[in-house]
Amino acid sequence: MFHIEEDTHFEIPHGLAVAMGIYRELELVKSDLLPLFVKFCDKFKIPKSVEEFWLQSKG
């Protein structure tokens, strides 16, 4: 179980935290859906990690 929102003191919106959790889970289980999810995130500029979120929010 991931605690992205709590770990970042709720600075990351819930929807983005959910997307990051989905990405982590797909990566962890080596899902065939991972490339499709990456395309989806890239198309809608959804960060796939906390680090990517901070980079996007600074830019």
mmCIF file of the N, C-alpha and C atoms, coordinates in Angstrom:
data_MODEL
# 
_entry.id   MODEL 
# 
loop_
_atom_site.group_PDB 
_atom_site.id 
_atom_site.type_symbol 
_atom_site.label_atom_id 
_atom_site.label_alt_id 
_atom_site.label_comp_id 
_atom_site.label_asym_id 
_atom_site.label_entity_id 
_atom_site.label_seq_id 
_atom_site.pdbx_PDB_ins_code 
_atom_site.Cartn_x 
_atom_site.Cartn_y 
_atom_site.Cartn_z 
_atom_site.occupancy 
_atom_site.B_iso_or_equiv 
_atom_site.pdbx_formal_charge 
_atom_site.auth_seq_id 
_atom_site.auth_comp_id 
_atom_site.auth_asym_id 
_atom_site.auth_atom_id 
_atom_site.pdbx_PDB_model_num 
ATOM 1   N N  . MET A 1 1  ? 0.847  -1.176 0.000   1.00 0.00 ? 1  MET A N  1 
ATOM 2   C CA . MET A 1 1  ? 0.000  0.000  0.000   1.00 0.00 ? 1  MET A CA 1 
ATOM 3   C C  . MET A 1 1  ? 0.893  1.241  0.000   1.00 0.00 ? 1  MET A C  1 
ATOM 4   N N  . PHE A 1 2  ? 0.540  2.186  -0.826  1.00 0.00 ? 2  PHE A N  1 
ATOM 5   C CA . PHE A 1 2  ? 1.309  3.422  -0.933  1.00 0.00 ? 2  PHE A CA 1 
ATOM 6   C C  . PHE A 1 2  ? 0.574  4.540  -0.199  1.00 0.00 ? 2  PHE A C  1 
ATOM 7   N N  . HIS A 1 3  ? 1.313  5.431  0.413   1.00 0.00 ? 3  HIS A N  1 
ATOM 8   C CA . HIS A 1 3  ? 0.738  6.554  1.161   1.00 0.00 ? 3  HIS A CA 1 
ATOM 9   C C  . HIS A 1 3  ? 1.289  7.857  0.602   1.00 0.00 ? 3  HIS A C  1 
ATOM 10  N N  . ILE A 1 4  ? 1.077  8.080  -0.668  1.00 0.00 ? 4  ILE A N  1 
ATOM 11  C CA . ILE A 1 4  ? 1.666  9.225  -1.357  1.00 0.00 ? 4  ILE A CA 1 
ATOM 12  C C  . ILE A 1 4  ? 1.179  10.539 -0.772  1.00 0.00 ? 4  ILE A C  1 
ATOM 13  N N  . GLU A 1 5  ? -0.122 10.648 -0.551  1.00 0.00 ? 5  GLU A N  1 
ATOM 14  C CA . GLU A 1 5  ? -0.662 11.909 -0.028  1.00 0.00 ? 5  GLU A CA 1 
ATOM 15  C C  . GLU A 1 5  ? -0.120 12.204 1.369   1.00 0.00 ? 5  GLU A C  1 
ATOM 16  N N  . GLU A 1 6  ? -0.165 11.197 2.237   1.00 0.00 ? 6  GLU A N  1 
ATOM 17  C CA . GLU A 1 6  ? 0.313  11.392 3.603   1.00 0.00 ? 6  GLU A CA 1 
ATOM 18  C C  . GLU A 1 6  ? 1.810  11.699 3.632   1.00 0.00 ? 6  GLU A C  1 
ATOM 19  N N  . ASP A 1 7  ? 2.567  10.978 2.815   1.00 0.00 ? 7  ASP A N  1 
ATOM 20  C CA . ASP A 1 7  ? 4.020  11.162 2.790   1.00 0.00 ? 7  ASP A CA 1 
ATOM 21  C C  . ASP A 1 7  ? 4.426  12.554 2.318   1.00 0.00 ? 7  ASP A C  1 
ATOM 22  N N  . THR A 1 8  ? 3.573  13.197 1.529   1.00 0.00 ? 8  THR A N  1 
ATOM 23  C CA . THR A 1 8  ? 3.884  14.543 1.027   1.00 0.00 ? 8  THR A CA 1 
ATOM 24  C C  . THR A 1 8  ? 3.080  15.612 1.771   1.00 0.00 ? 8  THR A C  1 
ATOM 25  N N  . HIS A 1 9  ? 2.532  15.238 2.920   1.00 0.00 ? 9  HIS A N  1 
ATOM 26  C CA . HIS A 1 9  ? 1.744  16.165 3.745   1.00 0.00 ? 9  HIS A CA 1 
ATOM 27  C C  . HIS A 1 9  ? 0.601  16.789 2.947   1.00 0.00 ? 9  HIS A C  1 
ATOM 28  N N  . PHE A 1 10 ? -0.022 15.965 2.105   1.00 0.00 ? 10 PHE A N  1 
ATOM 29  C CA . PHE A 1 10 ? -1.205 16.335 1.320   1.00 0.00 ? 10 PHE A CA 1 
ATOM 30  C C  . PHE A 1 10 ? -0.952 17.498 0.361   1.00 0.00 ? 10 PHE A C  1 
ATOM 31  N N  . GLU A 1 11 ? 0.283  17.637 -0.097  1.00 0.00 ? 11 GLU A N  1 
ATOM 32  C CA . GLU A 1 11 ? 0.597  18.672 -1.094  1.00 0.00 ? 11 GLU A CA 1 
ATOM 33  C C  . GLU A 1 11 ? 0.304  18.195 -2.512  1.00 0.00 ? 11 GLU A C  1 
ATOM 34  N N  . ILE A 1 12 ? 0.135  16.894 -2.688  1.00 0.00 ? 12 ILE A N  1 
ATOM 35  C CA . ILE A 1 12 ? -0.187 16.333 -3.998  1.00 0.00 ? 12 ILE A CA 1 
ATOM 36  C C  . ILE A 1 12 ? -1.688 16.065 -4.037  1.00 0.00 ? 12 ILE A C  1 
ATOM 37  N N  . PRO A 1 13 ? -2.381 16.551 -5.068  1.00 0.00 ? 13 PRO A N  1 
ATOM 38  C CA . PRO A 1 13 ? -3.825 16.315 -5.174  1.00 0.00 ? 13 PRO A CA 1 
ATOM 39  C C  . PRO A 1 13 ? -4.154 14.813 -5.208  1.00 0.00 ? 13 PRO A C  1 
ATOM 40  N N  . HIS A 1 14 ? -5.315 14.481 -4.680  1.00 0.00 ? 14 HIS A N  1 
ATOM 41  C CA . HIS A 1 14 ? -5.726 13.086 -4.552  1.00 0.00 ? 14 HIS A CA 1 
ATOM 42  C C  . HIS A 1 14 ? -5.680 12.336 -5.887  1.00 0.00 ? 14 HIS A C  1 
ATOM 43  N N  . GLY A 1 15 ? -6.221 12.918 -6.931  1.00 0.00 ? 15 GLY A N  1 
ATOM 44  C CA . GLY A 1 15 ? -6.254 12.252 -8.233  1.00 0.00 ? 15 GLY A CA 1 
ATOM 45  C C  . GLY A 1 15 ? -4.872 11.920 -8.757  1.00 0.00 ? 15 GLY A C  1 
ATOM 46  N N  . LEU A 1 16 ? -3.929 12.844 -8.573  1.00 0.00 ? 16 LEU A N  1 
ATOM 47  C CA . LEU A 1 16 ? -2.553 12.588 -9.017  1.00 0.00 ? 16 LEU A CA 1 
ATOM 48  C C  . LEU A 1 16 ? -1.904 11.499 -8.168  1.00 0.00 ? 16 LEU A C  1 
ATOM 49  N N  . ALA A 1 17 ? -2.202 11.503 -6.876  1.00 0.00 ? 17 ALA A N  1 
ATOM 50  C CA . ALA A 1 17 ? -1.661 10.465 -5.999  1.00 0.00 ? 17 ALA A CA 1 
ATOM 51  C C  . ALA A 1 17 ? -2.196 9.092  -6.403  1.00 0.00 ? 17 ALA A C  1 
ATOM 52  N N  . VAL A 1 18 ? -3.463 9.036  -6.782  1.00 0.00 ? 18 VAL A N  1 
ATOM 53  C CA . VAL A 1 18 ? -4.047 7.771  -7.244  1.00 0.00 ? 18 VAL A CA 1 
ATOM 54  C C  . VAL A 1 18 ? -3.334 7.303  -8.510  1.00 0.00 ? 18 VAL A C  1 
ATOM 55  N N  . ALA A 1 19 ? -3.119 8.211  -9.454  1.00 0.00 ? 19 ALA A N  1 
ATOM 56  C CA . ALA A 1 19 ? -2.428 7.857  -10.696 1.00 0.00 ? 19 ALA A CA 1 
ATOM 57  C C  . ALA A 1 19 ? -1.012 7.361  -10.406 1.00 0.00 ? 19 ALA A C  1 
ATOM 58  N N  . MET A 1 20 ? -0.310 8.005  -9.481  1.00 0.00 ? 20 MET A N  1 
ATOM 59  C CA . MET A 1 20 ? 1.041  7.576  -9.122  1.00 0.00 ? 20 MET A CA 1 
ATOM 60  C C  . MET A 1 20 ? 1.013  6.179  -8.508  1.00 0.00 ? 20 MET A C  1 
ATOM 61  N N  . GLY A 1 21 ? 0.003  5.929  -7.687  1.00 0.00 ? 21 GLY A N  1 
ATOM 62  C CA . GLY A 1 21 ? -0.141 4.603  -7.082  1.00 0.00 ? 21 GLY A CA 1 
ATOM 63  C C  . GLY A 1 21 ? -0.408 3.530  -8.122  1.00 0.00 ? 21 GLY A C  1 
ATOM 64  N N  . ILE A 1 22 ? -1.255 3.847  -9.099  1.00 0.00 ? 22 ILE A N  1 
ATOM 65  C CA . ILE A 1 22 ? -1.532 2.900  -10.184 1.00 0.00 ? 22 ILE A CA 1 
ATOM 66  C C  . ILE A 1 22 ? -0.251 2.615  -10.959 1.00 0.00 ? 22 ILE A C  1 
ATOM 67  N N  . TYR A 1 23 ? 0.497  3.673  -11.265 1.00 0.00 ? 23 TYR A N  1 
ATOM 68  C CA . TYR A 1 23 ? 1.758  3.494  -11.997 1.00 0.00 ? 23 TYR A CA 1 
ATOM 69  C C  . TYR A 1 23 ? 2.711  2.587  -11.215 1.00 0.00 ? 23 TYR A C  1 
ATOM 70  N N  . ARG A 1 24 ? 2.864  2.858  -9.924  1.00 0.00 ? 24 ARG A N  1 
ATOM 71  C CA . ARG A 1 24 ? 3.771  2.044  -9.098  1.00 0.00 ? 24 ARG A CA 1 
ATOM 72  C C  . ARG A 1 24 ? 3.338  0.580  -9.083  1.00 0.00 ? 24 ARG A C  1 
ATOM 73  N N  . GLU A 1 25 ? 2.033  0.365  -8.950  1.00 0.00 ? 25 GLU A N  1 
ATOM 74  C CA . GLU A 1 25 ? 1.524  -1.003 -8.899  1.00 0.00 ? 25 GLU A CA 1 
ATOM 75  C C  . GLU A 1 25 ? 1.748  -1.730 -10.229 1.00 0.00 ? 25 GLU A C  1 
ATOM 76  N N  . LEU A 1 26 ? 1.459  -1.060 -11.341 1.00 0.00 ? 26 LEU A N  1 
ATOM 77  C CA . LEU A 1 26 ? 1.679  -1.672 -12.654 1.00 0.00 ? 26 LEU A CA 1 
ATOM 78  C C  . LEU A 1 26 ? 3.154  -1.996 -12.861 1.00 0.00 ? 26 LEU A C  1 
ATOM 79  N N  . GLU A 1 27 ? 4.018  -1.104 -12.383 1.00 0.00 ? 27 GLU A N  1 
ATOM 80  C CA . GLU A 1 27 ? 5.462  -1.314 -12.493 1.00 0.00 ? 27 GLU A CA 1 
ATOM 81  C C  . GLU A 1 27 ? 5.905  -2.491 -11.615 1.00 0.00 ? 27 GLU A C  1 
ATOM 82  N N  . LEU A 1 28 ? 5.360  -2.543 -10.408 1.00 0.00 ? 28 LEU A N  1 
ATOM 83  C CA . LEU A 1 28 ? 5.728  -3.584 -9.445  1.00 0.00 ? 28 LEU A CA 1 
ATOM 84  C C  . LEU A 1 28 ? 5.379  -4.980 -9.955  1.00 0.00 ? 28 LEU A C  1 
ATOM 85  N N  . VAL A 1 29 ? 4.195  -5.110 -10.552 1.00 0.00 ? 29 VAL A N  1 
ATOM 86  C CA . VAL A 1 29 ? 3.756  -6.425 -11.028 1.00 0.00 ? 29 VAL A CA 1 
ATOM 87  C C  . VAL A 1 29 ? 4.173  -6.689 -12.474 1.00 0.00 ? 29 VAL A C  1 
ATOM 88  N N  . LYS A 1 30 ? 4.911  -5.750 -13.048 1.00 0.00 ? 30 LYS A N  1 
ATOM 89  C CA . LYS A 1 30 ? 5.379  -5.869 -14.437 1.00 0.00 ? 30 LYS A CA 1 
ATOM 90  C C  . LYS A 1 30 ? 4.215  -6.136 -15.393 1.00 0.00 ? 30 LYS A C  1 
ATOM 91  N N  . SER A 1 31 ? 3.194  -5.307 -15.273 1.00 0.00 ? 31 SER A N  1 
ATOM 92  C CA . SER A 1 31 ? 1.979  -5.462 -16.068 1.00 0.00 ? 31 SER A CA 1 
ATOM 93  C C  . SER A 1 31 ? 2.193  -5.077 -17.529 1.00 0.00 ? 31 SER A C  1 
ATOM 94  N N  . ASP A 1 32 ? 1.502  -5.777 -18.398 1.00 0.00 ? 32 ASP A N  1 
ATOM 95  C CA . ASP A 1 32 ? 1.511  -5.442 -19.821 1.00 0.00 ? 32 ASP A CA 1 
ATOM 96  C C  . ASP A 1 32 ? 0.805  -4.114 -20.084 1.00 0.00 ? 32 ASP A C  1 
ATOM 97  N N  . LEU A 1 33 ? 0.039  -3.633 -19.123 1.00 0.00 ? 33 LEU A N  1 
ATOM 98  C CA . LEU A 1 33 ? -0.687 -2.368 -19.273 1.00 0.00 ? 33 LEU A CA 1 
ATOM 99  C C  . LEU A 1 33 ? 0.183  -1.145 -19.000 1.00 0.00 ? 33 LEU A C  1 
ATOM 100 N N  . LEU A 1 34 ? 1.369  -1.355 -18.460 1.00 0.00 ? 34 LEU A N  1 
ATOM 101 C CA . LEU A 1 34 ? 2.235  -0.231 -18.106 1.00 0.00 ? 34 LEU A CA 1 
ATOM 102 C C  . LEU A 1 34 ? 2.519  0.703  -19.283 1.00 0.00 ? 34 LEU A C  1 
ATOM 103 N N  . PRO A 1 35 ? 2.904  0.204  -20.456 1.00 0.00 ? 35 PRO A N  1 
ATOM 104 C CA . PRO A 1 35 ? 3.161  1.128  -21.573 1.00 0.00 ? 35 PRO A CA 1 
ATOM 105 C C  . PRO A 1 35 ? 1.934  1.960  -21.954 1.00 0.00 ? 35 PRO A C  1 
ATOM 106 N N  . LEU A 1 36 ? 0.761  1.366  -21.889 1.00 0.00 ? 36 LEU A N  1 
ATOM 107 C CA . LEU A 1 36 ? -0.469 2.091  -22.199 1.00 0.00 ? 36 LEU A CA 1 
ATOM 108 C C  . LEU A 1 36 ? -0.731 3.175  -21.155 1.00 0.00 ? 36 LEU A C  1 
ATOM 109 N N  . PHE A 1 37 ? -0.505 2.849  -19.886 1.00 0.00 ? 37 PHE A N  1 
ATOM 110 C CA . PHE A 1 37 ? -0.711 3.827  -18.815 1.00 0.00 ? 37 PHE A CA 1 
ATOM 111 C C  . PHE A 1 37 ? 0.295  4.971  -18.926 1.00 0.00 ? 37 PHE A C  1 
ATOM 112 N N  . VAL A 1 38 ? 1.522  4.658  -19.303 1.00 0.00 ? 38 VAL A N  1 
ATOM 113 C CA . VAL A 1 38 ? 2.544  5.692  -19.494 1.00 0.00 ? 38 VAL A CA 1 
ATOM 114 C C  . VAL A 1 38 ? 2.114  6.647  -20.605 1.00 0.00 ? 38 VAL A C  1 
ATOM 115 N N  . LYS A 1 39 ? 1.603  6.115  -21.712 1.00 0.00 ? 39 LYS A N  1 
ATOM 116 C CA . LYS A 1 39 ? 1.113  6.964  -22.807 1.00 0.00 ? 39 LYS A CA 1 
ATOM 117 C C  . LYS A 1 39 ? -0.013 7.874  -22.329 1.00 0.00 ? 39 LYS A C  1 
ATOM 118 N N  . PHE A 1 40 ? -0.928 7.310  -21.555 1.00 0.00 ? 40 PHE A N  1 
ATOM 119 C CA . PHE A 1 40 ? -2.043 8.079  -21.005 1.00 0.00 ? 40 PHE A CA 1 
ATOM 120 C C  . PHE A 1 40 ? -1.525 9.222  -20.131 1.00 0.00 ? 40 PHE A C  1 
ATOM 121 N N  . CYS A 1 41 ? -0.612 8.908  -19.222 1.00 0.00 ? 41 CYS A N  1 
ATOM 122 C CA . CYS A 1 41 ? -0.060 9.930  -18.323 1.00 0.00 ? 41 CYS A CA 1 
ATOM 123 C C  . CYS A 1 41 ? 0.680  11.008 -19.108 1.00 0.00 ? 41 CYS A C  1 
ATOM 124 N N  . ASP A 1 42 ? 1.449  10.602 -20.087 1.00 0.00 ? 42 ASP A N  1 
ATOM 125 C CA . ASP A 1 42 ? 2.198  11.569 -20.893 1.00 0.00 ? 42 ASP A CA 1 
ATOM 126 C C  . ASP A 1 42 ? 1.255  12.477 -21.677 1.00 0.00 ? 42 ASP A C  1 
ATOM 127 N N  . LYS A 1 43 ? 0.198  11.897 -22.251 1.00 0.00 ? 43 LYS A N  1 
ATOM 128 C CA . LYS A 1 43 ? -0.749 12.678 -23.047 1.00 0.00 ? 43 LYS A CA 1 
ATOM 129 C C  . LYS A 1 43 ? -1.421 13.766 -22.205 1.00 0.00 ? 43 LYS A C  1 
ATOM 130 N N  . PHE A 1 44 ? -1.778 13.429 -20.969 1.00 0.00 ? 44 PHE A N  1 
ATOM 131 C CA . PHE A 1 44 ? -2.489 14.373 -20.108 1.00 0.00 ? 44 PHE A CA 1 
ATOM 132 C C  . PHE A 1 44 ? -1.583 15.053 -19.084 1.00 0.00 ? 44 PHE A C  1 
ATOM 133 N N  . LYS A 1 45 ? -0.261 14.889 -19.262 1.00 0.00 ? 45 LYS A N  1 
ATOM 134 C CA . LYS A 1 45 ? 0.736  15.517 -18.384 1.00 0.00 ? 45 LYS A CA 1 
ATOM 135 C C  . LYS A 1 45 ? 0.507  15.167 -16.909 1.00 0.00 ? 45 LYS A C  1 
ATOM 136 N N  . ILE A 1 46 ? 0.235  13.893 -16.665 1.00 0.00 ? 46 ILE A N  1 
ATOM 137 C CA . ILE A 1 46 ? 0.040  13.390 -15.307 1.00 0.00 ? 46 ILE A CA 1 
ATOM 138 C C  . ILE A 1 46 ? 1.380  12.842 -14.826 1.00 0.00 ? 46 ILE A C  1 
ATOM 139 N N  . PRO A 1 47 ? 1.902  13.354 -13.716 1.00 0.00 ? 47 PRO A N  1 
ATOM 140 C CA . PRO A 1 47 ? 3.189  12.858 -13.220 1.00 0.00 ? 47 PRO A CA 1 
ATOM 141 C C  . PRO A 1 47 ? 3.063  11.416 -12.734 1.00 0.00 ? 47 PRO A C  1 
ATOM 142 N N  . LYS A 1 48 ? 4.100  10.631 -12.984 1.00 0.00 ? 48 LYS A N  1 
ATOM 143 C CA . LYS A 1 48 ? 4.079  9.232  -12.593 1.00 0.00 ? 48 LYS A CA 1 
ATOM 144 C C  . LYS A 1 48 ? 4.816  8.990  -11.272 1.00 0.00 ? 48 LYS A C  1 
ATOM 145 N N  . SER A 1 49 ? 5.408  10.030 -10.724 1.00 0.00 ? 49 SER A N  1 
ATOM 146 C CA . SER A 1 49 ? 6.123  9.905  -9.457  1.00 0.00 ? 49 SER A CA 1 
ATOM 147 C C  . SER A 1 49 ? 6.072  11.241 -8.719  1.00 0.00 ? 49 SER A C  1 
ATOM 148 N N  . VAL A 1 50 ? 6.375  11.181 -7.438  1.00 0.00 ? 50 VAL A N  1 
ATOM 149 C CA . VAL A 1 50 ? 6.417  12.401 -6.627  1.00 0.00 ? 50 VAL A CA 1 
ATOM 150 C C  . VAL A 1 50 ? 7.493  13.333 -7.172  1.00 0.00 ? 50 VAL A C  1 
ATOM 151 N N  . GLU A 1 51 ? 8.628  12.759 -7.556  1.00 0.00 ? 51 GLU A N  1 
ATOM 152 C CA . GLU A 1 51 ? 9.723  13.566 -8.096  1.00 0.00 ? 51 GLU A CA 1 
ATOM 153 C C  . GLU A 1 51 ? 9.291  14.290 -9.367  1.00 0.00 ? 51 GLU A C  1 
ATOM 154 N N  . GLU A 1 52 ? 8.577  13.574 -10.231 1.00 0.00 ? 52 GLU A N  1 
ATOM 155 C CA . GLU A 1 52 ? 8.091  14.176 -11.474 1.00 0.00 ? 52 GLU A CA 1 
ATOM 156 C C  . GLU A 1 52 ? 7.071  15.281 -11.173 1.00 0.00 ? 52 GLU A C  1 
ATOM 157 N N  . PHE A 1 53 ? 6.254  15.084 -10.142 1.00 0.00 ? 53 PHE A N  1 
ATOM 158 C CA . PHE A 1 53 ? 5.290  16.109 -9.733  1.00 0.00 ? 53 PHE A CA 1 
ATOM 159 C C  . PHE A 1 53 ? 6.013  17.388 -9.337  1.00 0.00 ? 53 PHE A C  1 
ATOM 160 N N  . TRP A 1 54 ? 7.063  17.265 -8.515  1.00 0.00 ? 54 TRP A N  1 
ATOM 161 C CA . TRP A 1 54 ? 7.796  18.450 -8.057  1.00 0.00 ? 54 TRP A CA 1 
ATOM 162 C C  . TRP A 1 54 ? 8.467  19.152 -9.228  1.00 0.00 ? 54 TRP A C  1 
ATOM 163 N N  . LEU A 1 55 ? 9.005  18.385 -10.176 1.00 0.00 ? 55 LEU A N  1 
ATOM 164 C CA . LEU A 1 55 ? 9.634  18.992 -11.357 1.00 0.00 ? 55 LEU A CA 1 
ATOM 165 C C  . LEU A 1 55 ? 8.602  19.750 -12.196 1.00 0.00 ? 55 LEU A C  1 
ATOM 166 N N  . GLN A 1 56 ? 7.424  19.161 -12.385 1.00 0.00 ? 56 GLN A N  1 
ATOM 167 C CA . GLN A 1 56 ? 6.370  19.818 -13.163 1.00 0.00 ? 56 GLN A CA 1 
ATOM 168 C C  . GLN A 1 56 ? 5.859  21.069 -12.459 1.00 0.00 ? 56 GLN A C  1 
ATOM 169 N N  . SER A 1 57 ? 5.745  21.014 -11.148 1.00 0.00 ? 57 SER A N  1 
ATOM 170 C CA . SER A 1 57 ? 5.184  22.155 -10.422 1.00 0.00 ? 57 SER A CA 1 
ATOM 171 C C  . SER A 1 57 ? 6.162  23.325 -10.353 1.00 0.00 ? 57 SER A C  1 
ATOM 172 N N  . LYS A 1 58 ? 7.461  23.053 -10.507 1.00 0.00 ? 58 LYS A N  1 
ATOM 173 C CA . LYS A 1 58 ? 8.456  24.131 -10.508 1.00 0.00 ? 58 LYS A CA 1 
ATOM 174 C C  . LYS A 1 58 ? 8.576  24.781 -11.880 1.00 0.00 ? 58 LYS A C  1 
ATOM 175 N N  . GLY A 1 59 ? 8.245  24.011 -12.932 1.00 0.00 ? 59 GLY A N  1 
ATOM 176 C CA . GLY A 1 59 ? 8.435  24.496 -14.296 1.00 0.00 ? 59 GLY A CA 1 
ATOM 177 C C  . GLY A 1 59 ? 7.318  25.283 -14.785 1.00 0.00 ? 59 GLY A C  1 
# 
